[in-house]
Amino acid sequence: MRSRSVDLLILGAGVAGVYAALAAETEGARVLLLSKDPLPSGSTPWAQGGVAFPLDDEDLEAHLQDTLRAGRGLVEEGVARSILEEAPRHLERLLAWGLPFHPEPTREGGHSRARVRHLGGDRSGLLLLRGLLARLQSPVREGHLAVSLLVEGKRVAGAWVLGPEGPVEVRAGAVLLATGGFGRLFPVTTNPPGATGDGMALAHRAGAVLRDLEFVQFHPTALPDGALVSEACRGEGAILLNALGERFMPRYDPLGELAPRDAVARAVFRERERTGGVFLDLRPIPRLEERFPTVVASARALGLDPLKEPIPVAPAAHYAMGGVKTDLRGFTGVEGLYAAGEVASTGLHGANRLASNSLLEGLVMGERAARAALESLSSPRAPEALPALTLDPSLLPELRRWMAREAGVVRRREGLEEALAFAEGLPLEEAPPDRATRPALEAGSLALLARLLLRMALLREESRGAHFREDFPREAQEAYHLEAQGFTLSRVPAGV
Ligand SMILES: Cc1cc2nc3c(=O)[nH]c(=O)nc-3n(C[C@H](O)[C@H](O)[C@H](O)COP(=O)(O)OP(=O)(O)OC[C@H]3O[C@@H](n4cnc5c(N)ncnc54)[C@H](O)[C@@H]3O)c2cc1C
């Protein structure tokens, strides 16, 4: 097995990983970035809407209030304020680097003002990531899968990696997880195939705290194959219709089509059950093809023509609010281990993410985590690889069916119990890293997250802290985080 050594090893080359690498290399650090998929990889290049930046000081307060409202009492205000306050500096820098942000901000669901900056129509994430990658000097290794973390004592000191030419042991002064979310736990998802929660599973093995995994945001409007129909479409005038041709959102929420995502997703789910289908009418949008080329192309690929008729839509797993708990500098609590982007849970999103706050979080927290990691560097001498968690991947389709039926937009206690019994019965195994293959490792990550997510969802469902339960008045709901360290769950008041 080959071996190499760097200052900072970054797992993941989406917005958080690449922006972190840019920050680290300006400090003169030796950085190595790994991506298990070919570039541009991860959810980042799939992002359509854009990045939410406060427009000015006054709008910072409004942006904060919108974030708090969407997050259902679980956003940590100090965290949100600190991230939003720093946002304008990053926009300025990105503009100075020549990133082609459209000068006119747009409005998305849950935002009280137009403050989302998009690039290239609906190719925001792709153009952002390309712009960042173009500036990067550090090496990025594609097709390199981190299988397990190396530890020395209680400190993370690198990773055991499976590359195209075989295994590589990468020793590092610190490791930054930027591996994205776990949408692939559900059968219909907007996420790319690599969104299997590997970083969360790796962190869990190393003793980090996983938090609030049960808060999965479902995008209310995906095409039947999971292709996203951007929220910005509704921002620009598209309307939702049920199978009877009725516009139904105003009956569910005064904000109508621009209500927060969970409200729209639940309404879409209910109207599909009640009337047999839900459709999005994009025809009210002027210059539709020019403004939303990706949406039009995705619909056409399924034989649909959004210029002529409303297109069928359904909710799809979209964003993991929970993840590896970190502080405001991206530190996980395990020496040598940092996390940023969707893999992390900083407290910004609470129980429900405000649209387009995640790319912003990736930028702000990517840079902070890189800086904090560099301040903590150590020189590993003889680290050992932790075992990998694996599962027979042929068991995944059934797990996904359980997740869709019982742990999707609508959750019931009995259903969650049954799904948990199934997930706990899965033969999850610890394997030496050299025996793990990519499909078995990804299935192992998903099964571990399923168990923890279902336990958290059950606990939440049994309590007054349900957050997504409409039968509870908001003021009667308790705000608390759920944290798992190993398989022990604990309730922690919000803001701690
Ligand atoms: C369709 C879609 C549209 C979206 N639109 C928006 C939007 O408009 N605005 C917004 O703010 N957010 C949006 N989001 C959410 C946002 O795109 C993501 O939250 C964000 O891009 C996550 O960035 P990241 O850097 O954390 O991870 P990702 O971009 O997901 O990157 C993960 C990286 O980790 C690598 N990786 C994973 N596991 C391993 C492993 N074991 N070993 C090595 N490498 C690994 C992957 O190859 C990849 O490089 C959207 C998401 C989707 C799916």
GROMACS .gro file of N, CA and C in nm, residues 242-365:
model
  372
  242ASN      N    1  -5.370   2.060  -0.839
  242ASN     CA    2  -5.394   1.917  -0.812
  242ASN      C    3  -5.453   1.851  -0.936
  243ALA      N    4  -5.485   1.721  -0.924
  243ALA     CA    5  -5.532   1.647  -1.041
  243ALA      C    6  -5.667   1.699  -1.092
  244LEU      N    7  -5.736   1.776  -1.006
  244LEU     CA    8  -5.865   1.834  -1.049
  244LEU      C    9  -5.844   1.972  -1.115
  245GLY      N   10  -5.717   2.011  -1.126
  245GLY     CA   11  -5.686   2.140  -1.189
  245GLY      C   12  -5.703   2.258  -1.094
  246GLU      N   13  -5.716   2.230  -0.961
  246GLU     CA   14  -5.736   2.338  -0.864
  246GLU      C   15  -5.602   2.386  -0.808
  247ARG      N   16  -5.589   2.519  -0.791
  247ARG     CA   17  -5.473   2.573  -0.721
  247ARG      C   18  -5.501   2.555  -0.571
  248PHE      N   19  -5.412   2.484  -0.500
  248PHE     CA   20  -5.446   2.445  -0.363
  248PHE      C   21  -5.359   2.510  -0.255
  249MET      N   22  -5.241   2.563  -0.291
  249MET     CA   23  -5.149   2.609  -0.185
  249MET      C   24  -5.209   2.720  -0.097
  250PRO      N   25  -5.283   2.816  -0.152
  250PRO     CA   26  -5.336   2.920  -0.064
  250PRO      C   27  -5.427   2.864   0.046
  251ARG      N   28  -5.484   2.746   0.024
  251ARG     CA   29  -5.567   2.684   0.128
  251ARG      C   30  -5.481   2.633   0.244
  252TYR      N   31  -5.354   2.601   0.217
  252TYR     CA   32  -5.265   2.544   0.319
  252TYR      C   33  -5.182   2.649   0.391
  253ASP      N   34  -5.146   2.756   0.320
  253ASP     CA   35  -5.052   2.853   0.379
  253ASP      C   36  -5.073   2.990   0.314
  254PRO      N   37  -5.074   3.097   0.397
  254PRO     CA   38  -5.096   3.230   0.339
  254PRO      C   39  -4.989   3.270   0.237
  255LEU      N   40  -4.868   3.210   0.249
  255LEU     CA   41  -4.762   3.244   0.152
  255LEU      C   42  -4.779   3.169   0.020
  256GLY      N   43  -4.881   3.083   0.014
  256GLY     CA   44  -4.911   3.011  -0.110
  256GLY      C   45  -4.794   2.928  -0.157
  257GLU      N   46  -4.761   2.936  -0.285
  257GLU     CA   47  -4.652   2.856  -0.344
  257GLU      C   48  -4.516   2.890  -0.282
  258LEU      N   49  -4.507   3.004  -0.214
  258LEU     CA   50  -4.378   3.044  -0.155
  258LEU      C   51  -4.370   3.017  -0.005
  259ALA      N   52  -4.457   2.929   0.045
  259ALA     CA   53  -4.449   2.887   0.186
  259ALA      C   54  -4.319   2.809   0.205
  260PRO      N   55  -4.271   2.794   0.333
  260PRO     CA   56  -4.150   2.713   0.354
  260PRO      C   57  -4.167   2.572   0.295
  261ARG      N   58  -4.052   2.512   0.266
  261ARG     CA   59  -4.054   2.386   0.191
  261ARG      C   60  -4.133   2.275   0.257
  262ASP      N   61  -4.121   2.261   0.390
  262ASP     CA   62  -4.190   2.149   0.454
  262ASP      C   63  -4.341   2.165   0.438
  263ALA      N   64  -4.389   2.289   0.445
  263ALA     CA   65  -4.533   2.312   0.431
  263ALA      C   66  -4.577   2.278   0.288
  264VAL      N   67  -4.499   2.319   0.189
  264VAL     CA   68  -4.536   2.288   0.050
  264VAL      C   69  -4.527   2.136   0.027
  265ALA      N   70  -4.422   2.073   0.079
  265ALA     CA   71  -4.404   1.927   0.056
  265ALA      C   72  -4.522   1.849   0.114
  266ARG      N   73  -4.564   1.888   0.236
  266ARG     CA   74  -4.676   1.815   0.298
  266ARG      C   75  -4.805   1.837   0.220
  267ALA      N   76  -4.825   1.961   0.175
  267ALA     CA   77  -4.946   1.990   0.098
  267ALA      C   78  -4.945   1.912  -0.034
  268VAL      N   79  -4.830   1.906  -0.100
  268VAL     CA   80  -4.820   1.830  -0.226
  268VAL      C   81  -4.849   1.682  -0.199
  269PHE      N   82  -4.792   1.629  -0.091
  269PHE     CA   83  -4.816   1.488  -0.054
  269PHE      C   84  -4.966   1.463  -0.034
  270ARG      N   85  -5.030   1.551   0.044
  270ARG     CA   86  -5.173   1.534   0.076
  270ARG      C   87  -5.258   1.542  -0.050
  271GLU      N   88  -5.230   1.641  -0.135
  271GLU     CA   89  -5.312   1.657  -0.256
  271GLU      C   90  -5.290   1.543  -0.355
  272ARG      N   91  -5.172   1.486  -0.355
  272ARG     CA   92  -5.148   1.368  -0.439
  272ARG      C   93  -5.231   1.251  -0.390
  273GLU      N   94  -5.233   1.235  -0.256
  273GLU     CA   95  -5.313   1.125  -0.199
  273GLU      C   96  -5.462   1.147  -0.226
  274ARG      N   97  -5.503   1.273  -0.212
  274ARG     CA   98  -5.646   1.305  -0.219
  274ARG      C   99  -5.700   1.302  -0.362
  275THR      N  100  -5.620   1.358  -0.456
  275THR     CA  101  -5.676   1.374  -0.591
  275THR      C  102  -5.604   1.287  -0.696
  276GLY      N  103  -5.494   1.225  -0.657
  276GLY     CA  104  -5.426   1.135  -0.751
  276GLY      C  105  -5.307   1.196  -0.823
  277GLY      N  106  -5.279   1.325  -0.802
  277GLY     CA  107  -5.161   1.381  -0.869
  277GLY      C  108  -5.148   1.529  -0.841
  278VAL      N  109  -5.024   1.579  -0.857
  278VAL     CA  110  -4.999   1.724  -0.844
  278VAL      C  111  -4.911   1.767  -0.961
  279PHE      N  112  -4.940   1.884  -1.012
  279PHE     CA  113  -4.871   1.934  -1.131
  279PHE      C  114  -4.822   2.077  -1.108
  280LEU      N  115  -4.712   2.110  -1.174
  280LEU     CA  116  -4.660   2.247  -1.164
  280LEU      C  117  -4.679   2.314  -1.300
  281ASP      N  118  -4.746   2.427  -1.297
  281ASP     CA  119  -4.768   2.502  -1.422
  281ASP      C  120  -4.662   2.610  -1.433
  282LEU      N  121  -4.568   2.588  -1.526
  282LEU     CA  122  -4.456   2.681  -1.543
  282LEU      C  123  -4.486   2.788  -1.647
  283ARG      N  124  -4.601   2.777  -1.709
  283ARG     CA  125  -4.629   2.867  -1.823
  283ARG      C  126  -4.639   3.015  -1.784
  284PRO      N  127  -4.674   3.048  -1.656
  284PRO     CA  128  -4.676   3.192  -1.623
  284PRO      C  129  -4.537   3.257  -1.622
  285ILE      N  130  -4.429   3.178  -1.628
  285ILE     CA  131  -4.294   3.239  -1.620
  285ILE      C  132  -4.252   3.294  -1.757
  286PRO      N  133  -4.222   3.424  -1.763
  286PRO     CA  134  -4.178   3.479  -1.891
  286PRO      C  135  -4.042   3.419  -1.932
  287ARG      N  136  -4.017   3.401  -2.056
  287ARG     CA  137  -3.890   3.349  -2.113
  287ARG      C  138  -3.842   3.224  -2.037
  288LEU      N  139  -3.934   3.130  -2.019
  288LEU     CA  140  -3.909   3.010  -1.938
  288LEU      C  141  -3.782   2.934  -1.979
  289GLU      N  142  -3.767   2.915  -2.108
  289GLU     CA  143  -3.653   2.833  -2.156
  289GLU      C  144  -3.519   2.898  -2.127
  290GLU      N  145  -3.519   3.030  -2.135
  290GLU     CA  146  -3.394   3.104  -2.114
  290GLU      C  147  -3.362   3.109  -1.963
  291ARG      N  148  -3.466   3.126  -1.881
  291ARG     CA  149  -3.444   3.143  -1.738
  291ARG      C  150  -3.418   3.009  -1.670
  292PHE      N  151  -3.485   2.903  -1.714
  292PHE     CA  152  -3.469   2.773  -1.647
  292PHE      C  153  -3.435   2.662  -1.747
  293PRO      N  154  -3.320   2.673  -1.813
  293PRO     CA  155  -3.288   2.575  -1.917
  293PRO      C  156  -3.280   2.432  -1.863
  294THR      N  157  -3.227   2.415  -1.739
  294THR     CA  158  -3.210   2.279  -1.685
  294THR      C  159  -3.346   2.215  -1.659
  295VAL      N  160  -3.438   2.292  -1.603
  295VAL     CA  161  -3.571   2.239  -1.573
  295VAL      C  162  -3.640   2.196  -1.702
  296VAL      N  163  -3.633   2.281  -1.804
  296VAL     CA  164  -3.699   2.249  -1.931
  296VAL      C  165  -3.636   2.123  -1.991
  297ALA      N  166  -3.504   2.114  -1.986
  297ALA     CA  167  -3.436   1.996  -2.043
  297ALA      C  168  -3.472   1.869  -1.965
  298SER      N  169  -3.477   1.877  -1.830
  298SER     CA  170  -3.509   1.757  -1.751
  298SER      C  171  -3.651   1.709  -1.782
  299ALA      N  172  -3.744   1.804  -1.797
  299ALA     CA  173  -3.882   1.765  -1.827
  299ALA      C  174  -3.888   1.702  -1.966
  300ARG      N  175  -3.817   1.762  -2.061
  300ARG     CA  176  -3.821   1.708  -2.198
  300ARG      C  177  -3.761   1.568  -2.203
  301ALA      N  178  -3.660   1.545  -2.118
  301ALA     CA  179  -3.598   1.411  -2.116
  301ALA      C  180  -3.700   1.305  -2.074
  302LEU      N  181  -3.804   1.347  -2.004
  302LEU     CA  182  -3.910   1.251  -1.964
  302LEU      C  183  -4.030   1.258  -2.057
  303GLY      N  184  -4.014   1.325  -2.170
  303GLY     CA  185  -4.122   1.334  -2.267
  303GLY      C  186  -4.229   1.436  -2.229
  304LEU      N  187  -4.196   1.532  -2.140
  304LEU     CA  188  -4.294   1.632  -2.098
  304LEU      C  189  -4.258   1.767  -2.162
  305ASP      N  190  -4.358   1.850  -2.189
  305ASP     CA  191  -4.329   1.982  -2.245
  305ASP      C  192  -4.386   2.091  -2.156
  306PRO      N  193  -4.301   2.148  -2.067
  306PRO     CA  194  -4.351   2.249  -1.972
  306PRO      C  195  -4.399   2.378  -2.039
  307LEU      N  196  -4.362   2.400  -2.167
  307LEU     CA  197  -4.410   2.519  -2.235
  307LEU      C  198  -4.556   2.503  -2.277
  308LYS      N  199  -4.600   2.377  -2.284
  308LYS     CA  200  -4.736   2.352  -2.332
  308LYS      C  201  -4.833   2.311  -2.223
  309GLU      N  202  -4.782   2.240  -2.119
  309GLU     CA  203  -4.876   2.188  -2.018
  309GLU      C  204  -4.808   2.178  -1.881
  310PRO      N  205  -4.890   2.175  -1.772
  310PRO     CA  206  -4.831   2.155  -1.638
  310PRO      C  207  -4.761   2.019  -1.631
  311ILE      N  208  -4.653   2.011  -1.552
  311ILE     CA  209  -4.576   1.886  -1.544
  311ILE      C  210  -4.594   1.820  -1.406
  312PRO      N  211  -4.595   1.685  -1.401
  312PRO     CA  212  -4.618   1.617  -1.273
  312PRO      C  213  -4.500   1.637  -1.178
  313VAL      N  214  -4.529   1.661  -1.049
  313VAL     CA  215  -4.423   1.678  -0.948
  313VAL      C  216  -4.458   1.601  -0.821
  314ALA      N  217  -4.354   1.567  -0.744
  314ALA     CA  218  -4.372   1.496  -0.616
  314ALA      C  219  -4.261   1.541  -0.522
  315PRO      N  220  -4.281   1.526  -0.387
  315PRO     CA  221  -4.173   1.559  -0.295
  315PRO      C  222  -4.058   1.457  -0.305
  316ALA      N  223  -3.935   1.505  -0.290
  316ALA     CA  224  -3.817   1.416  -0.296
  316ALA      C  225  -3.719   1.457  -0.186
  317ALA      N  226  -3.651   1.358  -0.125
  317ALA     CA  227  -3.552   1.389  -0.020
  317ALA      C  228  -3.446   1.482  -0.079
  318HIS      N  229  -3.417   1.590  -0.009
  318HIS     CA  230  -3.339   1.696  -0.072
  318HIS      C  231  -3.219   1.741   0.009
  319TYR      N  232  -3.237   1.759   0.141
  319TYR     CA  233  -3.128   1.819   0.218
  319TYR      C  234  -3.128   1.766   0.360
  320ALA      N  235  -3.010   1.733   0.411
  320ALA     CA  236  -2.995   1.683   0.548
  320ALA      C  237  -2.963   1.800   0.639
  321MET      N  238  -3.062   1.839   0.721
  321MET     CA  239  -3.035   1.950   0.814
  321MET      C  240  -2.935   1.906   0.921
  322GLY      N  241  -2.948   1.781   0.966
  322GLY     CA  242  -2.859   1.731   1.071
  322GLY      C  243  -2.726   1.686   1.013
  323GLY      N  244  -2.642   1.633   1.100
  323GLY     CA  245  -2.511   1.586   1.055
  323GLY      C  246  -2.414   1.584   1.172
  324VAL      N  247  -2.287   1.600   1.138
  324VAL     CA  248  -2.183   1.598   1.242
  324VAL      C  249  -2.185   1.733   1.314
  325LYS      N  250  -2.207   1.726   1.444
  325LYS     CA  251  -2.216   1.852   1.520
  325LYS      C  252  -2.080   1.923   1.520
  326THR      N  253  -2.084   2.052   1.487
  326THR     CA  254  -1.959   2.129   1.496
  326THR      C  255  -1.985   2.260   1.568
  327ASP      N  256  -1.876   2.321   1.610
  327ASP     CA  257  -1.888   2.455   1.665
  327ASP      C  258  -1.875   2.556   1.550
  328LEU      N  259  -1.865   2.682   1.585
  328LEU     CA  260  -1.864   2.786   1.482
  328LEU      C  261  -1.736   2.789   1.399
  329ARG      N  262  -1.640   2.706   1.436
  329ARG     CA  263  -1.517   2.698   1.356
  329ARG      C  264  -1.506   2.565   1.284
  330GLY      N  265  -1.614   2.488   1.285
  330GLY     CA  266  -1.613   2.362   1.212
  330GLY      C  267  -1.550   2.247   1.289
  331PHE      N  268  -1.518   2.271   1.419
  331PHE     CA  269  -1.453   2.165   1.499
  331PHE      C  270  -1.559   2.067   1.547
  332THR      N  271  -1.529   1.937   1.534
  332THR     CA  272  -1.628   1.833   1.569
  332THR      C  273  -1.623   1.789   1.714
  333GLY      N  274  -1.518   1.831   1.786
  333GLY     CA  275  -1.502   1.783   1.923
  333GLY      C  276  -1.403   1.666   1.929
  334VAL      N  277  -1.372   1.606   1.814
  334VAL     CA  278  -1.270   1.500   1.809
  334VAL      C  279  -1.143   1.566   1.755
  335GLU      N  280  -1.034   1.556   1.832
  335GLU     CA  281  -0.910   1.624   1.790
  335GLU      C  282  -0.875   1.587   1.647
  336GLY      N  283  -0.839   1.688   1.568
  336GLY     CA  284  -0.795   1.662   1.431
  336GLY      C  285  -0.908   1.647   1.331
  337LEU      N  286  -1.033   1.651   1.376
  337LEU     CA  287  -1.145   1.628   1.283
  337LEU      C  288  -1.237   1.751   1.274
  338TYR      N  289  -1.254   1.799   1.153
  338TYR     CA  290  -1.336   1.918   1.125
  338TYR      C  291  -1.441   1.881   1.019
  339ALA      N  292  -1.548   1.958   1.013
  339ALA     CA  293  -1.652   1.929   0.914
  339ALA      C  294  -1.716   2.059   0.868
  340ALA      N  295  -1.754   2.064   0.740
  340ALA     CA  296  -1.820   2.183   0.685
  340ALA      C  297  -1.911   2.143   0.571
  341GLY      N  298  -2.015   2.223   0.549
  341GLY     CA  299  -2.109   2.196   0.441
  341GLY      C  300  -2.222   2.106   0.490
  342GLU      N  301  -2.282   2.033   0.399
  342GLU     CA  302  -2.402   1.956   0.434
  342GLU      C  303  -2.374   1.843   0.533
  343VAL      N  304  -2.252   1.794   0.537
  343VAL     CA  305  -2.217   1.687   0.631
  343VAL      C  306  -2.228   1.735   0.776
  344ALA      N  307  -2.220   1.866   0.796
  344ALA     CA  308  -2.211   1.922   0.932
  344ALA      C  309  -2.345   1.973   0.981
  345SER      N  310  -2.357   1.983   1.112
  345SER     CA  311  -2.473   2.047   1.174
  345SER      C  312  -2.420   2.159   1.262
  346THR      N  313  -2.431   2.282   1.211
  346THR     CA  314  -2.378   2.395   1.287
  346THR      C  315  -2.485   2.457   1.377
  347GLY      N  316  -2.613   2.441   1.337
  347GLY     CA  317  -2.722   2.510   1.407
  347GLY      C  318  -2.785   2.619   1.321
  348LEU      N  319  -2.731   2.638   1.197
  348LEU     CA  320  -2.786   2.740   1.108
  348LEU      C  321  -2.926   2.703   1.059
  349HIS      N  322  -2.947   2.577   1.027
  349HIS     CA  323  -3.071   2.540   0.959
  349HIS      C  324  -3.183   2.497   1.053
  350GLY      N  325  -3.152   2.467   1.179
  350GLY     CA  326  -3.256   2.423   1.271
  350GLY      C  327  -3.327   2.299   1.218
  351ALA      N  328  -3.461   2.302   1.224
  351ALA     CA  329  -3.537   2.185   1.180
  351ALA      C  330  -3.572   2.192   1.032
  352ASN      N  331  -3.538   2.303   0.968
  352ASN     CA  332  -3.582   2.321   0.830
  352ASN      C  333  -3.499   2.431   0.766
  353ARG      N  334  -3.426   2.397   0.660
  353ARG     CA  335  -3.334   2.493   0.600
  353ARG      C  336  -3.408   2.598   0.516
  354LEU      N  337  -3.368   2.721   0.530
  354LEU     CA  338  -3.418   2.826   0.441
  354LEU      C  339  -3.345   2.810   0.307
  355ALA      N  340  -3.423   2.816   0.199
  355ALA     CA  341  -3.367   2.793   0.065
  355ALA      C  342  -3.241   2.878   0.041
  356SER      N  343  -3.141   2.815  -0.020
  356SER     CA  344  -3.017   2.880  -0.063
  356SER      C  345  -2.926   2.929   0.050
  357ASN      N  346  -2.958   2.888   0.174
  357ASN     CA  347  -2.865   2.915   0.284
  357ASN      C  348  -2.753   2.811   0.288
  358SER      N  349  -2.766   2.700   0.215
  358SER     CA  350  -2.666   2.594   0.232
  358SER      C  351  -2.538   2.619   0.155
  359LEU      N  352  -2.548   2.672   0.032
  359LEU     CA  353  -2.423   2.704  -0.038
  359LEU      C  354  -2.348   2.812   0.040
  360LEU      N  355  -2.425   2.907   0.094
  360LEU     CA  356  -2.363   3.011   0.176
  360LEU      C  357  -2.291   2.950   0.297
  361GLU      N  358  -2.356   2.857   0.362
  361GLU     CA  359  -2.293   2.793   0.478
  361GLU      C  360  -2.165   2.719   0.436
  362GLY      N  361  -2.172   2.654   0.319
  362GLY     CA  362  -2.053   2.583   0.268
  362GLY      C  363  -1.935   2.677   0.252
  363LEU      N  364  -1.962   2.797   0.200
  363LEU     CA  365  -1.854   2.894   0.181
  363LEU      C  366  -1.798   2.940   0.316
  364VAL      N  367  -1.889   2.992   0.400
  364VAL     CA  368  -1.843   3.052   0.527
  364VAL      C  369  -1.776   2.946   0.615
  365MET      N  370  -1.842   2.833   0.632
  365MET     CA  371  -1.789   2.732   0.723
  365MET      C  372  -1.671   2.657   0.662
   0.00000   0.00000   0.00000
